[in-house]
PDB file of C-alpha atoms in Angstrom:
ATOM      1  CA  MET A   1     114.914  73.816  85.706  1.00 59.00           C
ATOM      2  CA  VAL A   2     114.573  78.410  84.023  1.00 58.00           C
ATOM      3  CA  SER A   3     117.306  80.696  85.372  1.00 65.00           C
ATOM      4  CA  ILE A   4     116.138  83.495  82.710  1.00 71.00           C
ATOM      5  CA  SER A   5     114.260  86.359  83.821  1.00 73.00           C
ATOM      6  CA  TYR A   6     111.222  87.332  82.018  1.00 73.00           C
ATOM      7  CA  ILE A   7     110.704  90.144  83.592  1.00 74.00           C
ATOM      8  CA  ALA A   8     112.849  92.691  81.334  1.00 68.00           C
ATOM      9  CA  ASN A   9     112.178  95.341  83.147  1.00 67.00           C
ATOM     10  CA  LEU A  10     115.026  98.741  85.445  1.00 62.00           C
ATOM     11  CA  GLY A  11     113.183  97.695  88.566  1.00 69.00           C
ATOM     12  CA  SER A  12     112.500  94.528  88.562  1.00 75.00           C
ATOM     13  CA  PRO A  13     114.468  93.882  91.144  1.00 79.00           C
ATOM     14  CA  LEU A  14     112.677  96.584  93.574  1.00 82.00           C
ATOM     15  CA  TRP A  15     109.248  95.133  92.484  1.00 87.00           C
ATOM     16  CA  PRO A  16     107.268  92.843  95.663  1.00 92.00           C
ATOM     17  CA  ARG A  17     106.558  88.617  95.535  1.00 90.00           C
ATOM     18  CA  TRP A  18     103.052  90.404  94.270  1.00 91.00           C
ATOM     19  CA  ARG A  19     103.726  92.573  91.491  1.00 90.00           C
ATOM     20  CA  ARG A  20     106.176  90.017  89.852  1.00 88.00           C
ATOM     21  CA  LYS A  21     103.963  87.016  90.103  1.00 87.00           C
ATOM     22  CA  GLU A  22     101.445  89.608  88.849  1.00 88.00           C
ATOM     23  CA  ASP A  23     103.617  90.910  85.663  1.00 86.00           C
ATOM     24  CA  LEU A  24     104.468  86.943  85.186  1.00 86.00           C
ATOM     25  CA  ALA A  25     100.354  85.603  85.212  1.00 90.00           C
ATOM     26  CA  ASN A  26      99.905  88.173  83.212  1.00 89.00           C
ATOM     27  CA  LYS A  27     102.176  88.173  80.462  1.00 86.00           C
ATOM     28  CA  PHE A  28     103.392  84.584  80.223  1.00 87.00           C
ATOM     29  CA  ALA A  29     100.062  82.762  81.227  1.00 90.00           C
ATOM     30  CA  PHE A  30     103.403  81.689  82.943  1.00 84.00           C
ATOM     31  CA  ASP A  31     104.284  80.979  87.800  1.00 87.00           C
ATOM     32  CA  CYS A  32     107.576  81.227  89.314  1.00 85.00           C
ATOM     33  CA  THR A  33     108.740  79.151  91.757  1.00 85.00           C
ATOM     34  CA  CYS A  34     112.380  80.131  91.400  1.00 84.00           C
ATOM     35  CA  ALA A  35     114.196  80.618  94.135  1.00 85.00           C
ATOM     36  CA  ARG A  36     113.318  84.125  95.139  1.00 84.00           C
ATOM     37  CA  CYS A  37     109.433  84.132  94.399  1.00 85.00           C
ATOM     38  CA  SER A  38     109.872  80.581  96.899  1.00 88.00           C
ATOM     39  CA  SER A  39     111.534  81.406  99.464  1.00 90.00           C
ATOM     40  CA  GLU A  40     109.171  85.126  99.711  1.00 87.00           C
ATOM     41  CA  GLU A  41     106.447  85.226 102.117  1.00 88.00           C
ATOM     42  CA  ALA A  42     103.024  84.782  99.635  1.00 88.00           C
ATOM     43  CA  LEU A  43     100.868  88.049 101.401  1.00 89.00           C
ATOM     44  CA  PRO A  44      98.745  89.851  98.350  1.00 91.00           C
ATOM     45  CA  PRO A  45      99.361  93.235  98.191  1.00 93.00           C
ATOM     46  CA  SER A  46      98.197  96.224 101.520  1.00 95.00           C
ATOM     47  CA  VAL A  47      95.386  98.863 100.466  1.00 96.00           C
ATOM     48  CA  GLU A  48      97.830 101.136 100.578  1.00 97.00           C
ATOM     49  CA  SER A  49     100.277  99.094  98.837  1.00 96.00           C
ATOM     50  CA  VAL A  50      97.108  98.998  96.126  1.00 96.00           C
ATOM     51  CA  ALA A  51      96.691 102.296  96.389  1.00 97.00           C
ATOM     52  CA  LEU A  52      99.654 103.920  95.850  1.00 97.00           C
ATOM     53  CA  SER A  53      99.717 101.687  92.578  1.00 96.00           C
ATOM     54  CA  VAL A  54      95.766 103.053  91.336  1.00 97.00           C
ATOM     55  CA  ALA A  55      97.528 106.776  91.879  1.00 97.00           C
ATOM     56  CA  LEU A  56     100.831 105.068  89.724  1.00 97.00           C
ATOM     57  CA  GLU A  57      98.082 105.052  87.137  1.00 96.00           C
ATOM     58  CA  ARG A  58      95.788 107.859  87.478  1.00 97.00           C
ATOM     59  CA  LEU A  59      99.111 109.779  86.910  1.00 97.00           C
ATOM     60  CA  ASP A  60      99.858 107.449  84.001  1.00 96.00           C
ATOM     61  CA  ARG A  61      96.357 109.102  82.270  1.00 96.00           C
ATOM     62  CA  MET A  62      97.716 112.723  83.120  1.00 96.00           C
ATOM     63  CA  TRP A  63     100.007 112.176  80.794  1.00 91.00           C
ATOM     64  CA  ASP A  64      99.261 114.456  77.917  1.00 93.00           C
ATOM     65  CA  TYR A  65      98.217 117.529  80.633  1.00 95.00           C
ATOM     66  CA  LYS A  66     101.847 118.428  81.973  1.00 94.00           C
ATOM     67  CA  GLU A  67     100.759 120.749  84.527  1.00 94.00           C
ATOM     68  CA  MET A  68      98.287 119.109  86.290  1.00 96.00           C
ATOM     69  CA  PHE A  69     100.979 115.353  85.553  1.00 97.00           C
ATOM     70  CA  LEU A  70     103.204 117.239  87.832  1.00 96.00           C
ATOM     71  CA  LYS A  71     101.531 119.077  90.927  1.00 96.00           C
ATOM     72  CA  THR A  72     100.126 115.598  91.027  1.00 97.00           C
ATOM     73  CA  ALA A  73     103.790 113.900  90.423  1.00 97.00           C
ATOM     74  CA  ASP A  74     105.372 115.870  93.099  1.00 97.00           C
ATOM     75  CA  ALA A  75     102.111 115.114  95.124  1.00 97.00           C
ATOM     76  CA  HIS A  76     102.809 111.453  94.804  1.00 98.00           C
ATOM     77  CA  VAL A  77     106.497 111.091  94.848  1.00 97.00           C
ATOM     78  CA  LYS A  78     106.362 112.542  98.467  1.00 97.00           C
ATOM     79  CA  THR A  79     103.033 110.016  99.200  1.00 97.00           C
ATOM     80  CA  CYS A  80     105.464 106.712  98.282  1.00 97.00           C
ATOM     81  CA  ALA A  81     108.570 108.967 100.134  1.00 97.00           C
ATOM     82  CA  SER A  82     106.387 109.064 103.740  1.00 97.00           C
ATOM     83  CA  SER A  83     104.122 105.855 102.537  1.00 96.00           C
ATOM     84  CA  SER A  84     105.095 102.616 105.720  1.00 96.00           C
ATOM     85  CA  ASP A  85     103.898 100.257 103.877  1.00 95.00           C
ATOM     86  CA  PRO A  86     106.726  97.785 102.979  1.00 93.00           C
ATOM     87  CA  ASP A  87     106.734  97.503  99.230  1.00 94.00           C
ATOM     88  CA  LYS A  88     107.229 101.271  99.312  1.00 95.00           C
ATOM     89  CA  THR A  89     110.720 102.062  97.357  1.00 93.00           C
ATOM     90  CA  TYR A  90     109.029  99.425  94.630  1.00 93.00           C
ATOM     91  CA  HIS A  91     105.706 102.097  94.345  1.00 95.00           C
ATOM     92  CA  LEU A  92     108.379 105.714  95.228  1.00 96.00           C
ATOM     93  CA  PHE A  93     110.973 103.717  91.981  1.00 94.00           C
ATOM     94  CA  CYS A  94     107.964 102.853  90.013  1.00 94.00           C
ATOM     95  CA  ALA A  95     106.868 106.830  91.339  1.00 96.00           C
ATOM     96  CA  CYS A  96     110.231 108.139  89.998  1.00 96.00           C
ATOM     97  CA  ASN A  97     110.562 106.535  87.132  1.00 94.00           C
ATOM     98  CA  LEU A  98     107.146 107.774  85.827  1.00 96.00           C
ATOM     99  CA  VAL A  99     108.114 111.778  86.314  1.00 96.00           C
ATOM    100  CA  ARG A 100     111.324 110.662  84.621  1.00 95.00           C
ATOM    101  CA  GLU A 101     109.947 109.383  81.120  1.00 95.00           C
ATOM    102  CA  PHE A 102     107.344 112.520  81.424  1.00 96.00           C
ATOM    103  CA  HIS A 103     110.442 114.659  81.673  1.00 95.00           C
ATOM    104  CA  MET A 104     112.330 112.597  79.169  1.00 95.00           C
ATOM    105  CA  ASN A 105     109.300 113.306  76.675  1.00 94.00           C
ATOM    106  CA  HIS A 106     108.052 116.833  77.316  1.00 92.00           C
ATOM    107  CA  TYR A 107     111.093 118.456  78.024  1.00 86.00           C
ATOM    108  CA  ARG A 108     113.595 117.249  75.554  1.00 78.00           C
TER     109      ARG A 108
END
């Protein structure tokens, strides 16, 4: 029985099942069958959730372009906040966390 978390990420308790399973499969070739993963419905990410994830990846690639990053980040955070997707909290956390990291690295 495994009783440790392999996902050592600040926001991992907010991660939807599909994201946790994806992370474990990619990093450890591991299919989690813990009580939490087993009890949650095995739904793939919604179309909106995929779009929000792609938008976050695009935002992350703008890291070196401060003005463009900040303008795009503002719009992305607002989009996440107004989303009706079941994974809204996860996407909003990821967006805010990226903005926090950006500020910590660019405005010390």
